Amino acid sequence: MATAAEHHNQTALVGTWTSIPDAPLVQKPGHPSEGLYRLKVNSDGTLTPLDFIKMKSPSWIVKSHDGRFAYTTNEENAGAVTALAIDHSGKVRVINAVDSHGQQPTHATISPDGKFLFVANYSVAKGGASVAVFPIHHDGSLGEQAQNFPFASGSGAVKDRQDSGHAHSTTFTHDGKYLYAADLGGDKLHAYAYHAGKTQPLAADTSRDVSFPAGSGPRHMVFSPDGKHAYVITEMAGEVVVFAVKDNRLEQQAKVKLNTENSSAEYRSGGGIILSPNGKFVIAANRGSDNSLVVFKIEQDGSLGTPVRYRADGIEPRAFAFDASGKYLYVANVFTNNITMFHFDAESGVLKAAGEVAKIATPTDIKFFN
């Protein structure tokens, strides 16, 4: 748990899309986003704008394990990844940027040893989807691409969404020996063995790949704190799929719907998925016409308890995160151009809405730094 001093010194970085989406539910902001926004976290959890770094569509933010650096995926047709340095006062400067070697990079993760960054190039068009691997230097800068694994084939089940592969996220197993990449277009998790000592650290292991029913659209995943279970959110099916982990192989155990009251397609749009800081709860988002946060208690056997649903207080809750205190959950609602906050009870998992705490054009992610 963070100390009071740590909590008061927190800053938040908010990633955005710098062009306004052409979607029916979009509420157009006064002007498009300028890039990456920095905000102060006040003692009551509210946010005060500080400044921004001008860049194109820094849609996802991942911070280094020591919090000294951060990396953003610049989700454009000409995809890029930007390395940032975070000083003790929370100020941010750009170190360097590299070509993501794909289109619309939408997610990234850092290896447990901090040596490599793994980038998911989503790519709306055919031919630009892949997982790209970049070495991280001691000064936090990114080196030239070390590997690239194209995601060419889609399942074709959902027209215009699965005509080709779409890499949506990369996630390490609890022991750091394997990386799983979610392919929304191909209805698959691709497995890679990780070898930290090699300049090309990933080796595909198709024996551990996981296939989903056609049209599911696996998007993001998390592992339980003990590493014995994995939870995958599917975008088009609108479910959380529960897996048991045995020898870093995933064995499906259950599926839980994000919306049990309305099964129509517009109410199935799985988004982000995270663990609560204490590891007792899974929190997922359902977007589309639903726009809810869904909280599941993790039971003793790794299964998920009865879902409890909360309004996100915005449209298109794309990403969400806890601050260092673990008391506040913040949600980036892309289409309503706002960040909303919830008080979180760590024992019961109950969320209490506290309303809008920041107005930022098309926010796509939020992360906290001490």
CSV table of C-alpha atoms in Angstrom, one decimal, residues 93-303:
chain,number,residue,atom,x,y,z
A,93,ARG,CA,10.5,14.0,-21.5
A,94,VAL,CA,10.7,12.1,-24.8
A,95,ILE,CA,13.8,9.9,-25.1
A,96,ASN,CA,13.3,8.5,-28.6
A,97,ALA,CA,10.7,7.1,-30.9
A,98,VAL,CA,10.9,4.0,-33.2
A,99,ASP,CA,8.9,2.6,-36.1
A,100,SER,CA,6.5,0.0,-34.7
A,101,HIS,CA,6.9,-2.0,-38.0
A,102,GLY,CA,3.1,-2.3,-38.3
A,103,GLN,CA,-0.1,-0.2,-38.3
A,104,GLN,CA,-2.2,1.0,-35.4
A,105,PRO,CA,0.0,-0.3,-32.5
A,106,THR,CA,-2.6,-0.6,-29.7
A,107,HIS,CA,-0.8,-2.3,-26.8
A,108,ALA,CA,2.6,-3.0,-25.4
A,109,THR,CA,4.2,-4.9,-22.4
A,110,ILE,CA,7.6,-5.1,-20.9
A,111,SER,CA,9.4,-8.4,-20.2
A,112,PRO,CA,9.7,-9.2,-16.4
A,113,ASP,CA,13.4,-8.6,-16.6
A,114,GLY,CA,12.9,-5.2,-18.3
A,115,LYS,CA,15.0,-6.1,-21.3
A,116,PHE,CA,12.4,-6.0,-24.1
A,117,LEU,CA,9.2,-4.2,-25.1
A,118,PHE,CA,6.6,-6.2,-27.0
A,119,VAL,CA,4.2,-4.3,-29.2
A,120,ALA,CA,0.9,-5.4,-30.6
A,121,ASN,CA,0.3,-3.8,-34.0
A,122,TYR,CA,-3.4,-4.1,-34.4
A,123,SER,CA,-3.7,-2.9,-38.1
A,124,VAL,CA,-7.2,-2.1,-39.4
A,125,ALA,CA,-6.1,-2.9,-42.9
A,126,LYS,CA,-4.7,-6.3,-44.0
A,127,GLY,CA,-1.0,-6.8,-43.8
A,128,GLY,CA,0.0,-4.5,-41.0
A,129,ALA,CA,-0.7,-6.7,-37.9
A,130,SER,CA,2.1,-8.2,-35.9
A,131,VAL,CA,3.9,-8.6,-32.6
A,132,ALA,CA,7.1,-6.5,-32.7
A,133,VAL,CA,10.0,-6.9,-30.3
A,134,PHE,CA,12.3,-4.0,-29.3
A,135,PRO,CA,15.3,-4.1,-26.9
A,136,ILE,CA,15.2,-1.6,-24.0
A,137,HIS,CA,18.6,0.1,-23.3
A,138,HIS,CA,19.8,1.1,-19.9
A,139,ASP,CA,18.9,4.8,-20.5
A,140,GLY,CA,15.3,3.7,-21.3
A,141,SER,CA,15.6,4.3,-25.0
A,142,LEU,CA,14.3,1.7,-27.5
A,143,GLY,CA,16.7,0.0,-29.9
A,144,GLU,CA,16.0,-1.2,-33.4
A,145,GLN,CA,13.4,-4.0,-33.9
A,146,ALA,CA,14.7,-7.4,-32.9
A,147,GLN,CA,11.8,-9.6,-34.1
A,148,ASN,CA,8.5,-9.4,-35.9
A,149,PHE,CA,5.7,-12.0,-36.0
A,150,PRO,CA,3.1,-11.1,-38.6
A,151,PHE,CA,-0.6,-11.9,-37.9
A,152,ALA,CA,-1.9,-12.4,-41.4
A,153,SER,CA,-4.9,-14.8,-41.3
A,154,GLY,CA,-8.3,-13.9,-39.8
A,155,SER,CA,-11.1,-16.3,-39.0
A,156,GLY,CA,-13.5,-14.3,-41.3
A,157,ALA,CA,-16.3,-14.9,-38.9
A,158,VAL,CA,-17.2,-11.2,-38.3
A,159,LYS,CA,-17.1,-9.2,-41.6
A,160,ASP,CA,-14.8,-6.2,-41.6
A,161,ARG,CA,-13.4,-7.2,-38.1
A,162,GLN,CA,-11.8,-10.6,-38.9
A,163,ASP,CA,-10.9,-10.4,-42.5
A,164,SER,CA,-7.2,-10.6,-41.4
A,165,GLY,CA,-5.3,-11.0,-38.1
A,166,HIS,CA,-5.4,-8.2,-35.5
A,167,ALA,CA,-2.8,-8.3,-32.6
A,168,HIS,CA,-4.5,-6.6,-29.7
A,169,SER,CA,-2.3,-7.3,-26.7
A,170,THR,CA,0.7,-9.2,-25.3
A,171,THR,CA,0.8,-10.7,-21.8
A,172,PHE,CA,3.4,-12.6,-19.9
A,173,THR,CA,2.7,-15.7,-17.9
A,174,HIS,CA,3.2,-15.4,-14.1
A,175,ASP,CA,6.7,-17.0,-14.2
A,176,GLY,CA,7.8,-14.9,-17.2
A,177,LYS,CA,8.6,-17.9,-19.4
A,178,TYR,CA,5.9,-17.4,-22.0
A,179,LEU,CA,4.3,-14.5,-23.8
A,180,TYR,CA,0.7,-14.8,-25.1
A,181,ALA,CA,-0.5,-12.5,-27.9
A,182,ALA,CA,-4.2,-12.0,-28.4
A,183,ASP,CA,-5.2,-12.1,-32.1
A,184,LEU,CA,-8.7,-10.6,-32.3
A,185,GLY,CA,-8.9,-11.2,-36.0
A,186,GLY,CA,-7.8,-14.8,-35.9
A,187,ASP,CA,-9.7,-15.9,-32.7
A,188,LYS,CA,-6.5,-17.1,-31.2
A,189,LEU,CA,-3.9,-16.7,-28.5
A,190,HIS,CA,-0.5,-17.2,-29.9
A,191,ALA,CA,2.1,-18.6,-27.5
A,192,TYR,CA,5.9,-17.7,-27.5
A,193,ALA,CA,8.6,-19.0,-25.3
A,194,TYR,CA,10.7,-16.2,-23.9
A,195,HIS,CA,14.6,-16.5,-23.8
A,196,ALA,CA,16.0,-13.5,-22.0
A,197,GLY,CA,19.6,-14.1,-23.0
A,198,LYS,CA,19.0,-14.1,-26.7
A,199,THR,CA,19.0,-11.0,-29.0
A,200,GLN,CA,15.8,-12.5,-30.6
A,201,PRO,CA,14.1,-13.6,-27.4
A,202,LEU,CA,10.8,-15.1,-28.6
A,203,ALA,CA,10.2,-18.6,-30.1
A,204,ALA,CA,6.8,-19.5,-31.3
A,205,ASP,CA,5.3,-22.5,-29.5
A,206,THR,CA,2.2,-23.5,-31.4
A,207,SER,CA,1.5,-26.4,-29.1
A,208,ARG,CA,0.4,-23.8,-26.5
A,209,ASP,CA,-1.7,-21.7,-28.8
A,210,VAL,CA,-5.4,-21.4,-27.8
A,211,SER,CA,-8.2,-21.2,-30.3
A,212,PHE,CA,-11.6,-19.5,-29.6
A,213,PRO,CA,-15.0,-20.1,-31.2
A,214,ALA,CA,-15.2,-18.2,-34.5
A,215,GLY,CA,-16.3,-14.6,-33.9
A,216,SER,CA,-15.1,-14.4,-30.3
A,217,GLY,CA,-12.4,-11.8,-30.8
A,218,PRO,CA,-9.9,-12.3,-27.8
A,219,ARG,CA,-8.7,-8.9,-26.8
A,220,HIS,CA,-6.8,-8.6,-23.5
A,221,MET,CA,-5.9,-11.0,-20.7
A,222,VAL,CA,-4.6,-11.1,-17.1
A,223,PHE,CA,-3.2,-13.9,-14.9
A,224,SER,CA,-4.3,-14.5,-11.3
A,225,PRO,CA,-1.7,-13.4,-8.7
A,226,ASP,CA,-0.6,-17.0,-8.1
A,227,GLY,CA,-0.4,-17.6,-11.9
A,228,LYS,CA,-2.7,-20.6,-11.8
A,229,HIS,CA,-5.5,-19.1,-13.8
A,230,ALA,CA,-5.9,-16.7,-16.7
A,231,TYR,CA,-8.8,-14.5,-17.7
A,232,VAL,CA,-9.3,-13.5,-21.3
A,233,ILE,CA,-11.9,-10.9,-22.4
A,234,THR,CA,-13.4,-11.4,-25.8
A,235,GLU,CA,-14.5,-8.3,-27.7
A,236,MET,CA,-17.3,-9.6,-30.0
A,237,ALA,CA,-18.5,-12.5,-27.8
A,238,GLY,CA,-18.6,-10.2,-24.8
A,239,GLU,CA,-17.3,-12.7,-22.3
A,240,VAL,CA,-14.6,-13.4,-19.9
A,241,VAL,CA,-13.1,-16.9,-20.5
A,242,VAL,CA,-11.5,-18.6,-17.5
A,243,PHE,CA,-8.5,-20.9,-18.0
A,244,ALA,CA,-6.5,-23.1,-15.7
A,245,VAL,CA,-2.8,-22.8,-16.2
A,246,LYS,CA,-0.8,-26.0,-16.1
A,247,ASP,CA,2.8,-26.1,-17.3
A,248,ASN,CA,2.1,-22.7,-19.0
A,249,ARG,CA,-0.7,-24.4,-21.0
A,250,LEU,CA,-4.2,-22.9,-20.9
A,251,GLU,CA,-7.1,-25.2,-20.2
A,252,GLN,CA,-10.5,-23.6,-20.5
A,253,GLN,CA,-12.7,-23.9,-17.5
A,254,ALA,CA,-15.6,-21.5,-17.9
A,255,LYS,CA,-17.1,-18.6,-19.7
A,256,VAL,CA,-18.9,-15.7,-18.1
A,257,LYS,CA,-21.0,-13.2,-20.0
A,258,LEU,CA,-20.4,-9.5,-19.4
A,259,ASN,CA,-24.1,-8.7,-19.9
A,260,THR,CA,-26.6,-11.4,-18.9
A,261,GLU,CA,-29.6,-9.2,-19.6
A,262,ASN,CA,-29.1,-8.3,-23.2
A,263,SER,CA,-27.3,-10.7,-25.6
A,264,SER,CA,-27.7,-8.6,-28.8
A,265,ALA,CA,-24.5,-7.7,-30.7
A,266,GLU,CA,-24.6,-4.0,-29.8
A,267,TYR,CA,-24.4,-5.0,-26.1
A,268,ARG,CA,-21.4,-7.3,-26.7
A,269,SER,CA,-18.2,-5.3,-26.8
A,270,GLY,CA,-15.6,-6.4,-24.3
A,271,GLY,CA,-12.9,-3.9,-23.6
A,272,GLY,CA,-10.2,-3.8,-20.9
A,273,ILE,CA,-9.6,-6.3,-18.1
A,274,ILE,CA,-7.5,-5.8,-15.0
A,275,LEU,CA,-6.9,-7.2,-11.5
A,276,SER,CA,-7.6,-5.2,-8.4
A,277,PRO,CA,-4.4,-4.2,-6.5
A,278,ASN,CA,-5.0,-6.9,-3.9
A,279,GLY,CA,-5.6,-9.6,-6.5
A,280,LYS,CA,-9.0,-10.5,-5.2
A,281,PHE,CA,-11.1,-9.2,-8.0
A,282,VAL,CA,-11.2,-9.1,-11.8
A,283,ILE,CA,-12.6,-5.9,-13.3
A,284,ALA,CA,-13.7,-5.9,-17.0
A,285,ALA,CA,-15.5,-3.4,-19.3
A,286,ASN,CA,-18.3,-3.9,-21.7
A,287,ARG,CA,-18.8,-1.1,-24.2
A,288,GLY,CA,-21.1,-0.7,-27.2
A,289,SER,CA,-24.6,0.2,-26.0
A,290,ASP,CA,-23.8,-1.1,-22.5
A,291,ASN,CA,-20.8,1.0,-21.2
A,292,SER,CA,-20.5,-0.9,-17.9
A,293,LEU,CA,-17.7,-2.0,-15.5
A,294,VAL,CA,-18.2,-5.6,-14.4
A,295,VAL,CA,-16.5,-6.7,-11.1
A,296,PHE,CA,-15.9,-10.4,-10.4
A,297,LYS,CA,-14.6,-11.9,-7.2
A,298,ILE,CA,-11.9,-14.5,-7.7
A,299,GLU,CA,-13.0,-17.6,-5.8
A,300,GLN,CA,-10.6,-19.9,-4.0
A,301,ASP,CA,-10.5,-22.3,-7.0
A,302,GLY,CA,-9.8,-19.5,-9.4
A,303,SER,CA,-13.3,-19.4,-10.8
